[in-house]
Coordinates of N, CA and C and ligand atoms in Angstrom, one line a residue:
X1 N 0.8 -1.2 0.0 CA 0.0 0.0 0.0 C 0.9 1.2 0.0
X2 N 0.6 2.3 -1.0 CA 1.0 3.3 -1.0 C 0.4 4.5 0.0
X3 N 0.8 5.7 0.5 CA -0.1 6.2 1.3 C -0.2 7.8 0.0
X4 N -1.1 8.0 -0.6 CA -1.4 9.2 -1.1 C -0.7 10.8 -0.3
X5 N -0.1 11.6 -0.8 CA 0.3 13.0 -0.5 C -0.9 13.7 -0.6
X6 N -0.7 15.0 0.8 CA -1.6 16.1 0.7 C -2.5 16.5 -0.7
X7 N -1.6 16.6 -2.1 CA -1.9 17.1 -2.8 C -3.0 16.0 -4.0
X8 N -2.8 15.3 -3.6 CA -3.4 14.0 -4.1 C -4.7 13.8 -3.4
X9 N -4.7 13.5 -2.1 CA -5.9 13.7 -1.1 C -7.0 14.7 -1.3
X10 N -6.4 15.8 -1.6 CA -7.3 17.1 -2.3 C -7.8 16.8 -3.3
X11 N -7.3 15.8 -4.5 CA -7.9 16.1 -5.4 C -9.2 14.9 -5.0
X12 N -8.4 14.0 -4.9 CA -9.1 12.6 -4.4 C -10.8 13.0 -3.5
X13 N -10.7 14.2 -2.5 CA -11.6 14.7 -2.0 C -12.3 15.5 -2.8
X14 N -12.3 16.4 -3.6 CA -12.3 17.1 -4.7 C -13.5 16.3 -5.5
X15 N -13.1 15.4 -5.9 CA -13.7 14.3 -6.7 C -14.8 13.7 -6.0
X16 N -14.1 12.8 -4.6 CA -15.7 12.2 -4.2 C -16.8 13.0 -3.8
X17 N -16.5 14.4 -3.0 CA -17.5 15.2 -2.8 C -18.8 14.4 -3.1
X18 N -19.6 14.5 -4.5 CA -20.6 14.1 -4.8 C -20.9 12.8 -4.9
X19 N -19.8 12.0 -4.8 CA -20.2 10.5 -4.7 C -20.8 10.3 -3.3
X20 N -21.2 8.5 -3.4 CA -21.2 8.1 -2.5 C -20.5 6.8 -1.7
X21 N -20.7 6.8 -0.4 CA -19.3 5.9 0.1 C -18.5 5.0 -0.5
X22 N -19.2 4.1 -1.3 CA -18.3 3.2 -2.2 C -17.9 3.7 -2.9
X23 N -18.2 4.6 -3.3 CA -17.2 5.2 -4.4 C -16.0 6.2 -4.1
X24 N -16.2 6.7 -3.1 CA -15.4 6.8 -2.3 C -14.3 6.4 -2.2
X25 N -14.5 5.1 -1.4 CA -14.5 4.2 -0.8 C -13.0 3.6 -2.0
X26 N -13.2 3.3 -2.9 CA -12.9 3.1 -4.2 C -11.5 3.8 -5.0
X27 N -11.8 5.1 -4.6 CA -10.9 6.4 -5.3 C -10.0 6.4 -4.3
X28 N -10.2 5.8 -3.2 CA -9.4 6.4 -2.3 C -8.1 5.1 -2.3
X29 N -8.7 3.8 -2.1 CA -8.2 2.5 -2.8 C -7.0 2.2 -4.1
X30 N -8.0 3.0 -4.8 CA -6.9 3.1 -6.0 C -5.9 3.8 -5.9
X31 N -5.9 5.1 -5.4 CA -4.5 5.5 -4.9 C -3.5 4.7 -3.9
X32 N -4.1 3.9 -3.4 CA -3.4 3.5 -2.5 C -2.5 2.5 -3.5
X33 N -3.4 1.6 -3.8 CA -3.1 0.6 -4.9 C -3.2 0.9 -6.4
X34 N -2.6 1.9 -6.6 CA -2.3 2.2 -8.4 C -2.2 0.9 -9.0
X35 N -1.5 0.1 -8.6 CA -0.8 -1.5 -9.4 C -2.4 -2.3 -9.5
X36 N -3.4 -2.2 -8.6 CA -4.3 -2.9 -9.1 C -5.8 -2.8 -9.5
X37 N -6.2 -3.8 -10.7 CA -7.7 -2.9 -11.0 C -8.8 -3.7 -10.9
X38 N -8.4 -4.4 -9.4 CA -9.5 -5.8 -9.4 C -10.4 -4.8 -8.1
X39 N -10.0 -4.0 -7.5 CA -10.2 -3.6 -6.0 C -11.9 -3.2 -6.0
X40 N -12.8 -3.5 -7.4 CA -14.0 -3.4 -7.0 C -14.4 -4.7 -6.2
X41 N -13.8 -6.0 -6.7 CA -14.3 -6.7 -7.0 C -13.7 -7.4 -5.2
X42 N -13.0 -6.6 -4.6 CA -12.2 -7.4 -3.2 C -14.0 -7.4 -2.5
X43 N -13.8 -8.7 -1.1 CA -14.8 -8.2 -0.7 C -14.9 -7.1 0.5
X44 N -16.4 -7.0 0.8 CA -16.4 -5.2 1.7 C -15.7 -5.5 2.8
X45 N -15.6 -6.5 3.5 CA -15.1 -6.3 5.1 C -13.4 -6.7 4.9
X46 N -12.6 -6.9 3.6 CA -11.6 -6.7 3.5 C -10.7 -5.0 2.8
X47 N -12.0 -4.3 2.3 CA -12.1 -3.1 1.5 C -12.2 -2.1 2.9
X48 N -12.8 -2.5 4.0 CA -13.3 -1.9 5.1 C -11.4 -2.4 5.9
X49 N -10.9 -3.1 5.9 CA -9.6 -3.9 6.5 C -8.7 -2.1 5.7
X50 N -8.9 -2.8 4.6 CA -7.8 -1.7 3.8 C -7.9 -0.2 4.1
X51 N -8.9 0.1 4.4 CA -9.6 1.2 4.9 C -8.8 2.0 6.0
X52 N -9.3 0.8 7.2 CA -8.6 1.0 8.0 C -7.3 1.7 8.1
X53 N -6.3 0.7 7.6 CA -4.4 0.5 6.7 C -4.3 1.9 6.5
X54 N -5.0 2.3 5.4 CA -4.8 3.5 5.4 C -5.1 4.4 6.4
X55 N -6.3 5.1 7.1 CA -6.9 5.3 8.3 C -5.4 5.9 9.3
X56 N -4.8 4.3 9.3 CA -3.7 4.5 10.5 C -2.6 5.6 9.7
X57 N -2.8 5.1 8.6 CA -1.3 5.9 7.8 C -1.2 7.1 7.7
X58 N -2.6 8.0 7.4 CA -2.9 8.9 7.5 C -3.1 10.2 8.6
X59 N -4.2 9.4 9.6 CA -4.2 10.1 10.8 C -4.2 9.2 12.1
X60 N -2.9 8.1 12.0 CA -2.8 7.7 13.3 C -3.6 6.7 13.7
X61 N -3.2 5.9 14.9 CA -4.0 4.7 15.2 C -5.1 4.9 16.6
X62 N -5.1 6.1 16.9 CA -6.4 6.4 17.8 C -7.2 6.7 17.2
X63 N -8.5 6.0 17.5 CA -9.7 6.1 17.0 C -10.9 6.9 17.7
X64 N -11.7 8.2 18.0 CA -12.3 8.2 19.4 C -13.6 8.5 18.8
X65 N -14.6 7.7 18.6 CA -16.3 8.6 18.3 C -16.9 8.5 19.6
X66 N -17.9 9.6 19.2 CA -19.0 9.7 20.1 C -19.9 9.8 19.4
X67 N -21.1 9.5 20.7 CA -22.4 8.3 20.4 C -23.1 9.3 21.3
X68 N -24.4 9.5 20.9 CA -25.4 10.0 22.2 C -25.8 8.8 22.7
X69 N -26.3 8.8 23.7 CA -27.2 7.8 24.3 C -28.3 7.5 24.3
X70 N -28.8 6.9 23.2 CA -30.9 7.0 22.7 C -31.3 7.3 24.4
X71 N -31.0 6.5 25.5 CA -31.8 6.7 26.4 C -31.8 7.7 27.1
X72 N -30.6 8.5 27.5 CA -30.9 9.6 28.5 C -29.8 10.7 27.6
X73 N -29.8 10.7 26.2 CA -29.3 11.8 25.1 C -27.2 12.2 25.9
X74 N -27.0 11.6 26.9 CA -25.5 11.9 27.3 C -24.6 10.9 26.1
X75 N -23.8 12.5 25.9 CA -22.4 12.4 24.9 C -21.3 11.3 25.3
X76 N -21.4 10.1 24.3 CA -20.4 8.7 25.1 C -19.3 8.7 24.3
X77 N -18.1 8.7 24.6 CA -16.9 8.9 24.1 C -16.4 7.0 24.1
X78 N -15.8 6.3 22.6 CA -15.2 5.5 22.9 C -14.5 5.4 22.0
X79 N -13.2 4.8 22.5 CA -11.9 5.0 21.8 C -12.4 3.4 20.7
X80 N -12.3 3.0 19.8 CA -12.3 2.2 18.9 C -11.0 1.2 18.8
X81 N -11.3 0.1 19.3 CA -10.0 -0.5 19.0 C -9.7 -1.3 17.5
X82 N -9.1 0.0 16.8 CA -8.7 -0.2 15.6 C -7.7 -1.7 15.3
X83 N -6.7 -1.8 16.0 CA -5.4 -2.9 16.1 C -6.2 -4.2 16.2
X84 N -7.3 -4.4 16.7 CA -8.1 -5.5 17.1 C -8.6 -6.0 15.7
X85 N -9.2 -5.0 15.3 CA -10.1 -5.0 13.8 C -9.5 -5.6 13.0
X86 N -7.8 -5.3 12.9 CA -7.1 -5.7 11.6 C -6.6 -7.0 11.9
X87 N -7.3 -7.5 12.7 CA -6.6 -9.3 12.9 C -7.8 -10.0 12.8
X88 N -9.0 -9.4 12.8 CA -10.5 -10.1 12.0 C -10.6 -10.2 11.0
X89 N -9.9 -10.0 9.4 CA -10.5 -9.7 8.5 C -9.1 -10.3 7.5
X90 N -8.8 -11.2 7.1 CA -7.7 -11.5 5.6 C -8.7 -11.5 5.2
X91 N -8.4 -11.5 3.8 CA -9.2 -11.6 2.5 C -9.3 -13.1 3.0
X92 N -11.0 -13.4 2.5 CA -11.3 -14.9 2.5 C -11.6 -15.4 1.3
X93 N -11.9 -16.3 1.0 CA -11.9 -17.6 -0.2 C -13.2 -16.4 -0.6
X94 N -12.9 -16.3 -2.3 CA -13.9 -15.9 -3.1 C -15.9 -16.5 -2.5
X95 N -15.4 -17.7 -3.1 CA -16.9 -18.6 -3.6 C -16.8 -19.5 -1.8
X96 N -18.2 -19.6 -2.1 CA -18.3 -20.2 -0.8 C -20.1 -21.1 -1.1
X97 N -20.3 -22.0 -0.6 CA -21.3 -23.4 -0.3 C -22.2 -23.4 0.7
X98 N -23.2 -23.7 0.9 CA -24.0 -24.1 2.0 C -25.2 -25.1 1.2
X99 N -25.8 -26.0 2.1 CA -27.0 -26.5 1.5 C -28.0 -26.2 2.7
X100 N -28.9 -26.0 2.6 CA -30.6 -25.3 3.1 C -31.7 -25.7 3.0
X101 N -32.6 -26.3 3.6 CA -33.9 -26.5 3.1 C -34.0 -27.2 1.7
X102 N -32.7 -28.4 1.5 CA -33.0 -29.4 0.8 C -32.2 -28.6 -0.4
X103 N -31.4 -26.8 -0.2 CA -31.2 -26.6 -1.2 C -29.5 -26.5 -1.4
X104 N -28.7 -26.7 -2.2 CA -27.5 -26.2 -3.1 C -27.5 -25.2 -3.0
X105 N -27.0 -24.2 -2.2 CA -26.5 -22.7 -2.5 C -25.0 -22.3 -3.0
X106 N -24.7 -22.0 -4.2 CA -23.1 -21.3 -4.3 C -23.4 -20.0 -3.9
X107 N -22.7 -19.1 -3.3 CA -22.1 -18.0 -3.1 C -21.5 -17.4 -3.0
X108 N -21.2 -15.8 -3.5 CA -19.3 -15.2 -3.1 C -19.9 -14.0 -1.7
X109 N -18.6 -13.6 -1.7 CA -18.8 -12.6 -0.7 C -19.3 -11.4 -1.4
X110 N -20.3 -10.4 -0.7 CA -20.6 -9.3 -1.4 C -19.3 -8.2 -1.4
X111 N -19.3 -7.6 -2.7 CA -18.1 -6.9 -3.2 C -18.4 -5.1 -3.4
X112 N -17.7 -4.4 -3.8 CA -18.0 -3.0 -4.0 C -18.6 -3.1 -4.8
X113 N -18.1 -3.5 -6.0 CA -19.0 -3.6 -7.3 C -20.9 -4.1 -6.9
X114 N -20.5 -5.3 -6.1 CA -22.2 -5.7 -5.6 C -23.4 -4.7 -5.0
X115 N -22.4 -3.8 -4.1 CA -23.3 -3.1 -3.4 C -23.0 -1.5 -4.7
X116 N -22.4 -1.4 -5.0 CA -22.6 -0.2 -6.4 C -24.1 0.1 -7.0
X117 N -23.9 -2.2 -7.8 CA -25.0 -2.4 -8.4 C -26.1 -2.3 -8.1
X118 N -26.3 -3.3 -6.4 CA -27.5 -2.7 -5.9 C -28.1 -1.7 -5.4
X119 N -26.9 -0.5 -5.3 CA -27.6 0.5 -4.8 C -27.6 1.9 -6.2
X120 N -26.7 1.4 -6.8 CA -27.1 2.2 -8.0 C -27.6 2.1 -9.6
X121 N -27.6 0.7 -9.7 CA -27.8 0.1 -11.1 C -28.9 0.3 -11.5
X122 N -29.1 -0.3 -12.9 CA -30.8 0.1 -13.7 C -31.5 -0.5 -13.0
X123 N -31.5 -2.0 -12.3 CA -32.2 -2.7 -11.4 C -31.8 -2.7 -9.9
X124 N -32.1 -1.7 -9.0 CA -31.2 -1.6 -8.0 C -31.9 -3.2 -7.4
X125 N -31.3 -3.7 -6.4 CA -32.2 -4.7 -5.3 C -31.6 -5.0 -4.0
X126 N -31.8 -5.9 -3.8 CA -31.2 -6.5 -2.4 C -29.3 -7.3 -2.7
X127 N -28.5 -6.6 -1.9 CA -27.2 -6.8 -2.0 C -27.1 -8.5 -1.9
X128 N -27.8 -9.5 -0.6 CA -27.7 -10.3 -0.5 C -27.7 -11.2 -1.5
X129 N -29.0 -10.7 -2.5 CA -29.2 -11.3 -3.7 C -28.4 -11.4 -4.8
X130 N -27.9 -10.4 -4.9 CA -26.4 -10.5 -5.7 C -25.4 -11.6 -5.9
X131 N -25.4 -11.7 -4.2 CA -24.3 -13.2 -3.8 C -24.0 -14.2 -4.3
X132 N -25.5 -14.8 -4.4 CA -25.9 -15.9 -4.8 C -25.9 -15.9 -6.5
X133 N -24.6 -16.4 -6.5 CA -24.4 -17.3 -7.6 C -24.7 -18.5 -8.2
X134 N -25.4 -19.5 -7.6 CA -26.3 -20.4 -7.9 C -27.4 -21.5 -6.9
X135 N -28.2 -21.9 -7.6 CA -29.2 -22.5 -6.4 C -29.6 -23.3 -6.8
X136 N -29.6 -24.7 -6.4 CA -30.2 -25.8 -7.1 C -30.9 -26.9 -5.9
X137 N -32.1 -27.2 -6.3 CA -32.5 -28.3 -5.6 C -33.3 -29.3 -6.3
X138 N -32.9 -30.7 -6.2 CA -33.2 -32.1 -6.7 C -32.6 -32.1 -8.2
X139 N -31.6 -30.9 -8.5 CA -31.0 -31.1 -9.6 C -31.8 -29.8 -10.6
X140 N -32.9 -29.1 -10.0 CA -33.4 -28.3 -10.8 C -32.9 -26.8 -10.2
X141 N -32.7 -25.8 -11.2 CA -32.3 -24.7 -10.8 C -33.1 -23.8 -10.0
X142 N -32.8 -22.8 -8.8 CA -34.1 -22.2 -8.1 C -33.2 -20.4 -8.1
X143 N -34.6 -20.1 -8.7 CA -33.9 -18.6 -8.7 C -33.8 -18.2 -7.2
X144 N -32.8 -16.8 -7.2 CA -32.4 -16.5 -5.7 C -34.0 -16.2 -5.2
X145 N -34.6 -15.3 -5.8 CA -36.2 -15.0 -5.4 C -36.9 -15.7 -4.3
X146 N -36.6 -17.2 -5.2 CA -37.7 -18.0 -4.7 C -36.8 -18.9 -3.4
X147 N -35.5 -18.5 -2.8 CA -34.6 -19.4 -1.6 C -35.7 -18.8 -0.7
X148 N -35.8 -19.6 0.3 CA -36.5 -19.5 1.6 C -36.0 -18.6 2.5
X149 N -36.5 -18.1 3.3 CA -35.8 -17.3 4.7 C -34.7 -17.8 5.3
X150 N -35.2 -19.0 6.0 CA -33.9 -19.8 6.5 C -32.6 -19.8 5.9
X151 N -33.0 -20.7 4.2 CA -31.7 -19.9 3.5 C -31.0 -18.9 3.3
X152 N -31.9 -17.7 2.8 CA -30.9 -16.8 3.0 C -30.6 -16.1 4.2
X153 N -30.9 -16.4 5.3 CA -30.4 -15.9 6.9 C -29.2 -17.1 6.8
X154 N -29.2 -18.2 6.3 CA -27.9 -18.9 6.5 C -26.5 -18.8 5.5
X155 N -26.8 -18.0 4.4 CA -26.3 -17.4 3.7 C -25.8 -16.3 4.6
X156 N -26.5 -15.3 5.0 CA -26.3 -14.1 5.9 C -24.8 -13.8 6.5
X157 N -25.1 -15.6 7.3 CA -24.5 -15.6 8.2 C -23.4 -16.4 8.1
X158 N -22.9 -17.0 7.1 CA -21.6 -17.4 6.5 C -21.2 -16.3 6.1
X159 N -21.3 -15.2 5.5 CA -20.9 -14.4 4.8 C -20.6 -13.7 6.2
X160 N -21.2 -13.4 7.0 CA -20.8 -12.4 8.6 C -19.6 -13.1 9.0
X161 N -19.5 -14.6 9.0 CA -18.6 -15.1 9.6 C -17.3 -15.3 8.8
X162 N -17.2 -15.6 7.6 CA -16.3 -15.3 6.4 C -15.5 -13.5 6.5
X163 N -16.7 -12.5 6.3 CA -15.9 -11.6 6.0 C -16.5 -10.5 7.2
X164 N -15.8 -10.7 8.8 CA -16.4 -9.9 9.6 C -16.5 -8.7 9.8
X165 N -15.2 -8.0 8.7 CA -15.9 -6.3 9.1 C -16.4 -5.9 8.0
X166 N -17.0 -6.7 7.2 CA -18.0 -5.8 6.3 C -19.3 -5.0 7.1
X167 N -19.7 -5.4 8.5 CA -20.2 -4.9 8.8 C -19.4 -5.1 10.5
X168 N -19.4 -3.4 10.7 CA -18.6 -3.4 11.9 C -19.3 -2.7 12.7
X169 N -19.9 -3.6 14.2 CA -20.5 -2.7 15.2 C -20.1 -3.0 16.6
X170 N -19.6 -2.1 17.5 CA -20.0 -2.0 18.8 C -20.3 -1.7 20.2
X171 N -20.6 -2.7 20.9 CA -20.6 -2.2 21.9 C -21.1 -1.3 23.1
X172 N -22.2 -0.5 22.9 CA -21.8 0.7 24.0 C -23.0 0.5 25.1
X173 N -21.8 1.2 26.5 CA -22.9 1.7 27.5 C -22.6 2.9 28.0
X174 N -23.3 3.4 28.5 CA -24.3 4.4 28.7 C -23.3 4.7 30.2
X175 N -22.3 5.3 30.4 CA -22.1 5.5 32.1 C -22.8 6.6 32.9
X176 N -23.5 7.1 32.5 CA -24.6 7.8 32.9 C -25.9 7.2 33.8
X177 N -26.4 6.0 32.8 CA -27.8 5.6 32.9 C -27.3 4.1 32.6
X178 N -26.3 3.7 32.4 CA -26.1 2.5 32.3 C -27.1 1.6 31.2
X179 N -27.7 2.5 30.1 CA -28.2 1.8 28.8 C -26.8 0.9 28.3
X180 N -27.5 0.2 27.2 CA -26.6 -0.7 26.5 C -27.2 -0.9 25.3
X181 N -26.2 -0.5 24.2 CA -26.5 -0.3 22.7 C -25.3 -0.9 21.7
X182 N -26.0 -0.8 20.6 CA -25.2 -1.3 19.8 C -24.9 -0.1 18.5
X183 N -23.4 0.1 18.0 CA -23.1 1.3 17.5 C -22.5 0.8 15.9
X184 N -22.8 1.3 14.7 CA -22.1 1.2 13.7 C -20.9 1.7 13.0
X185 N -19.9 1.1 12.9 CA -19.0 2.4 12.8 C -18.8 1.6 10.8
X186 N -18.9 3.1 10.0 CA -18.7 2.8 8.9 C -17.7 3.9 8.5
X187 N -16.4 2.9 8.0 CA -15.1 3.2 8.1 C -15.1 4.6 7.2
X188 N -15.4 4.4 6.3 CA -15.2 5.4 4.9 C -15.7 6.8 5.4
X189 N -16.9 6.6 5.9 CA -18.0 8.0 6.6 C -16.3 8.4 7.2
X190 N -16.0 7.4 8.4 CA -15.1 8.4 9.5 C -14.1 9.0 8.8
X191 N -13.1 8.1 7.9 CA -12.1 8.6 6.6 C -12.3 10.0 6.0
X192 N -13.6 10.1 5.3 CA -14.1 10.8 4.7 C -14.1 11.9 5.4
X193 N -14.3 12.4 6.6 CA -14.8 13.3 7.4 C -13.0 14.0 7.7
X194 N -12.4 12.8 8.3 CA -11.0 13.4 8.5 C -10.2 13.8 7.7
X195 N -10.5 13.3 6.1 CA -10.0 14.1 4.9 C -10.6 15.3 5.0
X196 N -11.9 15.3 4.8 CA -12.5 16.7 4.8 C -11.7 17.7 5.7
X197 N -11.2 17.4 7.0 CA -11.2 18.5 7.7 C -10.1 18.9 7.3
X198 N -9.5 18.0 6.5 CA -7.6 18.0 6.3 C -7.4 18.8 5.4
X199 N -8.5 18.6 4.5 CA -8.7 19.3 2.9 C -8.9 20.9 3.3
X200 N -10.1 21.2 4.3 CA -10.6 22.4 4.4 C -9.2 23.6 5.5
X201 N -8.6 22.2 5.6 CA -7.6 23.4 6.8 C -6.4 23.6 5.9
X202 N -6.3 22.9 5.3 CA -5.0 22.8 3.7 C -5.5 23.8 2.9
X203 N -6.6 24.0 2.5 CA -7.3 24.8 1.7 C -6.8 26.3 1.9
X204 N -7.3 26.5 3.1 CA -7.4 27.8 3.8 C -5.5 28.4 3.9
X205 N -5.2 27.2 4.3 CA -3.0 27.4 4.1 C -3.0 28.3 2.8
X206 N -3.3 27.2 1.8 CA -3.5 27.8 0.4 C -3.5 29.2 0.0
X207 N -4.5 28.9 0.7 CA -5.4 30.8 0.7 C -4.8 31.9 1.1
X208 N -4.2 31.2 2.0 CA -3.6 32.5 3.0 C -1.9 32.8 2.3
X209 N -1.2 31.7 2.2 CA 0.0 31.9 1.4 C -0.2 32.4 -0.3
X210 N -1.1 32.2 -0.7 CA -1.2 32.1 -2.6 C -1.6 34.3 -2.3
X211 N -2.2 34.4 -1.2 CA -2.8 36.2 -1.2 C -1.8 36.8 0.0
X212 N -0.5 36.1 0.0 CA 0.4 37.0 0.3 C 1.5 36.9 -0.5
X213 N 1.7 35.5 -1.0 CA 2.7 35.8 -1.6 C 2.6 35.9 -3.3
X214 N 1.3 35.4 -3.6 CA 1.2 35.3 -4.8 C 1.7 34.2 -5.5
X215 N 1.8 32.8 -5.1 CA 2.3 31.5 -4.8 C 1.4 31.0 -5.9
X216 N 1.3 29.8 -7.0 CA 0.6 29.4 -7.3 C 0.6 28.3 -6.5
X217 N -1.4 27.5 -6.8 CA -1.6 26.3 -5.3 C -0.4 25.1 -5.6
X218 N -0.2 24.8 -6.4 CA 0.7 23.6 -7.4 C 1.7 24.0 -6.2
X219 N 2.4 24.9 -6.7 CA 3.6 25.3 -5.6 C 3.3 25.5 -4.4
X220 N 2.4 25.6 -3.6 CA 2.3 26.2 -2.2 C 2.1 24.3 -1.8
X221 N 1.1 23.5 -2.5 CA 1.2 22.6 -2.1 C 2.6 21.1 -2.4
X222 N 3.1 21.5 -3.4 CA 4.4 20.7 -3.5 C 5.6 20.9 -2.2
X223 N 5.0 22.2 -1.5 CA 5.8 22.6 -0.2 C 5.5 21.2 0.5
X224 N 6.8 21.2 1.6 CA 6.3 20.4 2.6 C 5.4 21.1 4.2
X225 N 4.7 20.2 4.6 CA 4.2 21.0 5.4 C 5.0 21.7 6.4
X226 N 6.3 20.9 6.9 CA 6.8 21.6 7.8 C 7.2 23.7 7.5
X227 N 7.3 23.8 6.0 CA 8.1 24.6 5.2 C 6.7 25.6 5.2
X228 N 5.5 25.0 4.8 CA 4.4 25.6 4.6 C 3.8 26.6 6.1
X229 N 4.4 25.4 7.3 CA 4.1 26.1 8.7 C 5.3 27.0 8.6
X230 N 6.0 27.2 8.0 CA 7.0 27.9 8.6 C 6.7 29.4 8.1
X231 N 6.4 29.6 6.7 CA 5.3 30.8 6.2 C 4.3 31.1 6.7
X232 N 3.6 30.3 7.2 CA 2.3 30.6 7.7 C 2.9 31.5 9.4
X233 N 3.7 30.8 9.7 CA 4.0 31.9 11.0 C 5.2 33.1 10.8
X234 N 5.4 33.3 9.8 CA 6.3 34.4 9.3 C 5.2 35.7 9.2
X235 N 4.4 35.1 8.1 CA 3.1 35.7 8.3 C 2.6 36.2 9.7
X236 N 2.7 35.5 10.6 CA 2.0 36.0 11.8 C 2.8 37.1 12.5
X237 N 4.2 37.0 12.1 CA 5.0 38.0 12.9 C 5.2 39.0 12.8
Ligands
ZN301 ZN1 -27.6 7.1 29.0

């Protein structure tokens, strides 16, 4: 993994603005990994692993959100144990098997590309349904439509246990009121957000050196930051 420069990040931010998380998600990936152009196709709780990777590389390995408390609205502070996360999740085996209610299920893990399609394609649908790459019982083929509940809850839940931070939650109590809840942390949102602030306080450097010194951004940003603080408080004196 490569880690993207300030100036690259900008643009990188620049761009996803109007997207959404996977795509994101995606842009931000490719920089990391120029060498490869399979990374729609990895699955999410290893894309959410990579996430992470970067995450640390970027802004460090403390994690801290806060949570209101549905029951008595107090602000809960919990550090995220990031280090933990990254020992749940190698990339697992593509295709994956179960039989169900008398049925043959093949399946892969759901991918970027999966949840893209289902949330943005001509046919949007159910991501789960995607998975399911084939279904057969007594030898005759059974569209995903018609699998039973049971099956696809057992589908579900190979896939939760296959690829565990595709969906990352937890934990919380309440030291106030002593509630007990469960929290979702979706990696890219928090990424996303810490770019943003990175972007808007770089931005503003920009601004302030390009209207004193008359600096084009290309050059203000090829500075190193330490060199860029060093103007910026020249300026102040
Ligand atoms: Zn509470």
């Amino acid at each position: 993994m490569r880690t993207p420069g300030t100036a690259e990040l900008l643009d990188i931010w620049d761009v996803g603005q109007p997207l959404p998380p996977a795509r994101r998600a995606l842009l931000l990936l490719s920089a990391a990994y120029p060498e490869r152009d399979d990374i729609a196709s990895w699955p999410l709780g290893y894309i959410n692993r990579q996430l992470i990777v970067l995450r640390q590389r970027l802004f460090g390995h403390a994690l801290v959100c806060l949570a209101d408390c549905p029951a008595c609205e107090e602000v809960v502070e919990i550090e995220m144990p990031m280090d933990a996360l990254l020992n749940a999740n190698e990339m697992a085996d593509a295709t994956h098997r179960i039989r169900s209610e008398g049925c043959d299920v093949r399946f892969h893990l759901p991918t970027a590309h999966d949840l893209l399609l289902a949330t943005e394609g001509t046919t949007p649908g159910c991501l789960l349904a995607r998975t399911i790459d084939s279904a057969c019982r007594d030898g005759v083929d059974v569209a995903p439509a018609e699998l039973g509940e049971a099956t696809l809850a057992a589908v579900e839940q190979a896939i939760e246990r296959a690829d565990p931070l595709a969906h990352i939650a937890f934990a919380m109590t309440c030291p106030a009121c002593g509630h007990e809840w469960s929290t979702d942390l979706h990696i890219i949102d928090v990424l996303w957000a810490e770019i943003g602030a990175c972007a808007r306080r770089v931005l503003s450097e920009v601004g302030r050196l390009a209207q004193a010194f008359g600096w084009r951004e290309s050059d203000i940003l090829a500075m190193s930051s330490t060199r860029r603080n060093h103007y910026l408080e020249w300026l102040e004196t």
